[in-house]
GROMACS .gro file of C-alpha atoms in nm:
model
  224
    1UNK     CA    1   2.347   1.902   3.064
    2UNK     CA    2   1.999   1.955   2.924
    3UNK     CA    3   1.859   1.685   2.696
    4UNK     CA    4   1.674   1.791   2.380
    5UNK     CA    5   1.451   1.566   2.167
    6UNK     CA    6   1.424   1.665   1.799
    7UNK     CA    7   1.134   1.510   1.606
    8UNK     CA    8   1.190   1.605   1.242
    9UNK     CA    9   1.177   1.408   0.917
   10UNK     CA   10   1.382   1.653   0.709
   11UNK     CA   11   1.727   1.497   0.735
   12UNK     CA   12   1.937   1.805   0.649
   13UNK     CA   13   1.751   2.032   0.891
   14UNK     CA   14   1.754   1.773   1.167
   15UNK     CA   15   2.130   1.719   1.143
   16UNK     CA   16   2.193   2.095   1.123
   17UNK     CA   17   1.994   2.157   1.444
   18UNK     CA   18   2.153   1.857   1.614
   19UNK     CA   19   2.507   1.978   1.541
   20UNK     CA   20   2.430   2.334   1.653
   21UNK     CA   21   2.271   2.217   1.978
   22UNK     CA   22   2.557   1.979   2.055
   23UNK     CA   23   2.800   2.267   1.991
   24UNK     CA   24   2.603   2.470   2.250
   25UNK     CA   25   2.645   2.191   2.503
   26UNK     CA   26   2.307   2.016   2.480
   27UNK     CA   27   2.259   1.640   2.467
   28UNK     CA   28   2.043   1.553   2.164
   29UNK     CA   29   1.809   1.263   2.086
   30UNK     CA   30   1.654   1.241   1.738
   31UNK     CA   31   1.343   1.084   1.587
   32UNK     CA   32   1.235   1.085   1.223
   33UNK     CA   33   0.860   1.022   1.255
   34UNK     CA   34   0.575   1.102   1.490
   35UNK     CA   35   0.524   0.760   1.644
   36UNK     CA   36   0.893   0.710   1.721
   37UNK     CA   37   0.916   1.062   1.862
   38UNK     CA   38   0.608   1.013   2.081
   39UNK     CA   39   0.748   0.689   2.223
   40UNK     CA   40   1.076   0.858   2.310
   41UNK     CA   41   0.899   1.161   2.461
   42UNK     CA   42   0.690   0.940   2.688
   43UNK     CA   43   0.973   0.711   2.796
   44UNK     CA   44   1.280   0.935   2.812
   45UNK     CA   45   1.343   1.216   3.058
   46UNK     CA   46   1.403   1.511   2.822
   47UNK     CA   47   1.415   1.883   2.902
   48UNK     CA   48   1.265   2.020   2.578
   49UNK     CA   49   1.113   1.888   2.255
   50UNK     CA   50   1.158   2.042   1.909
   51UNK     CA   51   0.861   1.907   1.715
   52UNK     CA   52   0.795   1.938   1.341
   53UNK     CA   53   0.430   1.989   1.245
   54UNK     CA   54   0.428   1.774   0.930
   55UNK     CA   55   0.556   1.427   1.019
   56UNK     CA   56   0.505   1.076   0.880
   57UNK     CA   57   0.322   0.829   1.100
   58UNK     CA   58   0.167   1.085   1.334
   59UNK     CA   59   0.156   1.461   1.274
   60UNK     CA   60   0.303   1.709   1.520
   61UNK     CA   61  -0.035   1.831   1.647
   62UNK     CA   62  -0.137   1.478   1.746
   63UNK     CA   63   0.204   1.404   1.899
   64UNK     CA   64   0.176   1.720   2.109
   65UNK     CA   65  -0.179   1.639   2.219
   66UNK     CA   66  -0.083   1.287   2.326
   67UNK     CA   67   0.216   1.414   2.522
   68UNK     CA   68  -0.004   1.665   2.706
   69UNK     CA   69  -0.284   1.411   2.762
   70UNK     CA   70  -0.029   1.196   2.946
   71UNK     CA   71   0.016   1.490   3.190
   72UNK     CA   72   0.369   1.550   3.056
   73UNK     CA   73   0.454   1.921   3.076
   74UNK     CA   74   0.790   1.900   2.897
   75UNK     CA   75   0.833   2.227   2.701
   76UNK     CA   76   0.759   2.191   2.328
   77UNK     CA   77   0.859   2.423   2.046
   78UNK     CA   78   0.668   2.351   1.723
   79UNK     CA   79   0.874   2.382   1.404
   80UNK     CA   80   0.698   2.410   1.070
   81UNK     CA   81   0.698   2.559   0.722
   82UNK     CA   82   0.331   2.656   0.764
   83UNK     CA   83   0.288   3.013   0.884
   84UNK     CA   84  -0.085   3.097   0.899
   85UNK     CA   85  -0.244   3.226   1.219
   86UNK     CA   86  -0.476   2.922   1.222
   87UNK     CA   87  -0.179   2.683   1.207
   88UNK     CA   88  -0.011   2.871   1.490
   89UNK     CA   89  -0.324   2.859   1.704
   90UNK     CA   90  -0.367   2.486   1.633
   91UNK     CA   91  -0.010   2.414   1.737
   92UNK     CA   92  -0.024   2.626   2.050
   93UNK     CA   93  -0.370   2.507   2.147
   94UNK     CA   94  -0.254   2.146   2.128
   95UNK     CA   95  -0.012   2.230   2.410
   96UNK     CA   96   0.302   2.367   2.244
   97UNK     CA   97   0.490   2.636   2.436
   98UNK     CA   98   0.620   2.823   2.132
   99UNK     CA   99   0.615   2.816   1.753
  100UNK     CA  100   0.889   2.892   1.502
  101UNK     CA  101   0.848   2.897   1.123
  102UNK     CA  102   1.094   2.767   0.865
  103UNK     CA  103   1.331   2.904   0.753
  104UNK     CA  104   1.471   3.041   1.078
  105UNK     CA  105   1.804   3.153   1.216
  106UNK     CA  106   1.956   2.913   1.469
  107UNK     CA  107   2.017   3.211   1.701
  108UNK     CA  108   1.642   3.273   1.718
  109UNK     CA  109   1.572   2.910   1.806
  110UNK     CA  110   1.841   2.914   2.075
  111UNK     CA  111   1.699   3.236   2.220
  112UNK     CA  112   1.351   3.086   2.240
  113UNK     CA  113   1.488   2.776   2.409
  114UNK     CA  114   1.671   2.989   2.666
  115UNK     CA  115   1.353   3.190   2.731
  116UNK     CA  116   1.156   2.871   2.796
  117UNK     CA  117   1.424   2.739   3.031
  118UNK     CA  118   1.429   3.071   3.221
  119UNK     CA  119   1.051   3.060   3.270
  120UNK     CA  120   1.056   2.697   3.382
  121UNK     CA  121   1.329   2.766   3.639
  122UNK     CA  122   1.135   3.041   3.820
  123UNK     CA  123   1.045   2.905   4.167
  124UNK     CA  124   0.678   2.848   4.245
  125UNK     CA  125   0.629   3.112   4.516
  126UNK     CA  126   0.249   3.137   4.511
  127UNK     CA  127   0.107   2.798   4.420
  128UNK     CA  128  -0.251   2.899   4.497
  129UNK     CA  129  -0.405   3.215   4.354
  130UNK     CA  130  -0.759   3.343   4.396
  131UNK     CA  131  -0.967   3.626   4.252
  132UNK     CA  132  -1.322   3.658   4.387
  133UNK     CA  133  -1.463   3.304   4.343
  134UNK     CA  134  -1.194   3.203   4.091
  135UNK     CA  135  -0.920   2.972   4.219
  136UNK     CA  136  -0.603   2.853   4.047
  137UNK     CA  137  -0.351   2.597   4.169
  138UNK     CA  138  -0.020   2.628   3.987
  139UNK     CA  139   0.117   2.294   4.102
  140UNK     CA  140  -0.183   2.078   4.007
  141UNK     CA  141  -0.288   2.315   3.725
  142UNK     CA  142  -0.649   2.297   3.844
  143UNK     CA  143  -0.883   2.594   3.801
  144UNK     CA  144  -1.223   2.635   3.965
  145UNK     CA  145  -1.488   2.904   3.959
  146UNK     CA  146  -1.692   2.854   4.270
  147UNK     CA  147  -1.730   2.479   4.300
  148UNK     CA  148  -1.716   2.419   3.924
  149UNK     CA  149  -1.391   2.301   3.758
  150UNK     CA  150  -1.276   2.496   3.452
  151UNK     CA  151  -1.098   2.291   3.185
  152UNK     CA  152  -0.824   2.497   3.019
  153UNK     CA  153  -0.554   2.427   2.763
  154UNK     CA  154  -0.193   2.490   2.867
  155UNK     CA  155  -0.182   2.833   2.701
  156UNK     CA  156  -0.520   2.934   2.846
  157UNK     CA  157  -0.398   2.830   3.192
  158UNK     CA  158  -0.074   3.027   3.153
  159UNK     CA  159  -0.268   3.333   3.037
  160UNK     CA  160  -0.508   3.316   3.333
  161UNK     CA  161  -0.217   3.268   3.573
  162UNK     CA  162  -0.049   3.582   3.438
  163UNK     CA  163  -0.368   3.785   3.480
  164UNK     CA  164  -0.430   3.655   3.832
  165UNK     CA  165  -0.078   3.728   3.956
  166UNK     CA  166  -0.108   4.084   3.816
  167UNK     CA  167  -0.450   4.186   3.953
  168UNK     CA  168  -0.521   4.558   3.891
  169UNK     CA  169  -0.224   4.584   3.653
  170UNK     CA  170  -0.309   4.641   3.286
  171UNK     CA  171  -0.111   4.395   3.072
  172UNK     CA  172  -0.043   4.503   2.715
  173UNK     CA  173  -0.088   4.261   2.428
  174UNK     CA  174   0.284   4.289   2.354
  175UNK     CA  175   0.378   4.202   2.714
  176UNK     CA  176   0.143   3.903   2.720
  177UNK     CA  177   0.272   3.783   2.383
  178UNK     CA  178   0.636   3.793   2.491
  179UNK     CA  179   0.573   3.635   2.833
  180UNK     CA  180   0.340   3.356   2.716
  181UNK     CA  181   0.460   3.283   2.364
  182UNK     CA  182   0.828   3.355   2.397
  183UNK     CA  183   1.116   3.582   2.311
  184UNK     CA  184   1.118   3.764   1.975
  185UNK     CA  185   0.812   3.574   1.856
  186UNK     CA  186   0.675   3.635   1.507
  187UNK     CA  187   0.321   3.553   1.616
  188UNK     CA  188   0.077   3.842   1.562
  189UNK     CA  189  -0.060   4.017   1.871
  190UNK     CA  190  -0.416   3.933   1.765
  191UNK     CA  191  -0.357   3.579   1.889
  192UNK     CA  192  -0.376   3.730   2.240
  193UNK     CA  193  -0.730   3.852   2.163
  194UNK     CA  194  -0.822   3.506   2.036
  195UNK     CA  195  -0.703   3.339   2.356
  196UNK     CA  196  -0.869   3.598   2.579
  197UNK     CA  197  -1.193   3.514   2.398
  198UNK     CA  198  -1.136   3.141   2.459
  199UNK     CA  199  -1.060   3.211   2.825
  200UNK     CA  200  -1.368   3.426   2.879
  201UNK     CA  201  -1.596   3.166   2.726
  202UNK     CA  202  -1.467   2.905   2.972
  203UNK     CA  203  -1.419   3.113   3.287
  204UNK     CA  204  -1.723   3.342   3.258
  205UNK     CA  205  -1.975   3.128   3.072
  206UNK     CA  206  -2.299   3.294   2.966
  207UNK     CA  207  -2.460   3.393   3.295
  208UNK     CA  208  -2.164   3.482   3.520
  209UNK     CA  209  -1.993   3.813   3.580
  210UNK     CA  210  -1.711   3.874   3.332
  211UNK     CA  211  -1.384   3.916   3.521
  212UNK     CA  212  -1.141   3.989   3.238
  213UNK     CA  213  -1.171   4.354   3.139
  214UNK     CA  214  -1.055   4.500   2.808
  215UNK     CA  215  -0.860   4.826   2.818
  216UNK     CA  216  -0.922   4.960   2.471
  217UNK     CA  217  -0.608   5.011   2.266
  218UNK     CA  218  -0.386   4.865   2.539
  219UNK     CA  219  -0.464   4.518   2.671
  220UNK     CA  220  -0.639   4.333   2.952
  221UNK     CA  221  -0.674   4.337   3.331
  222UNK     CA  222  -0.842   4.169   3.628
  223UNK     CA  223  -0.970   4.446   3.857
  224UNK     CA  224  -1.098   4.412   4.214
   0.00000   0.00000   0.00000
C-alpha cells in the first residue's frame, strides 16, 4: 500500500482528497501547515507528497526546497489556486514533479499520481549516459561537462536525461511536456522553452559549443 502525505490547510479540500485516496486504497497522512508537513516528510517514509503552495508557517515552495536540499527525491505534486506561468515555474523549479491548479477533478489528480508512480517504477537500465564530453549519472544525479560539475534542478536534470537517452531523435515540446511534467498537464508548452534556456545556460555556458539544437516549429534534439 502506497503512503501519501497531504500538506494542505484548507480543511474541506484536505478531507475530500483524503477520503478519495483512502477509497482508492492509499494510506494517507495529513498535515495542516508547512512546518508540520516538512517534519513528517523528512521523518516518515512516504511514497508521494501532495503539497499546497500557500501554507501557514512555511509556504509550499520553501517546504519543497528543504525536502530536496535534504536529498529526498520523494515525488511531489504542488496543489494551488494560483495559475500563472511564473507560479508554475517557481513550484517546479523548487523541485516539484508536477503541478495541479484548484479547482480540479479528483480523476485528474489520480491520473497524475499514477503517471508519477509509473515513471518511478521504470528500472534504471543505463545509469551512466554520455554525449561528447557531457556525462550524466542517473543514480547519483551528478552531471559533468569535461571535468566541471554542472548544478541542475530536478526538472533540468530530468530534461537533460531525456535528451541524452534520445540522441539524434527530435523530441517535440508536447512529448517533453507530457513525459517530464505529467499526464494531461495544463502547463503551457512554452515552459519547455524556458527550461531548455535554463539548461543551455548551465550546460553550455558562454564559450562552449552548444549541444542542444532547436528544430524550429517542432522541438529539441542532441545530435552527434
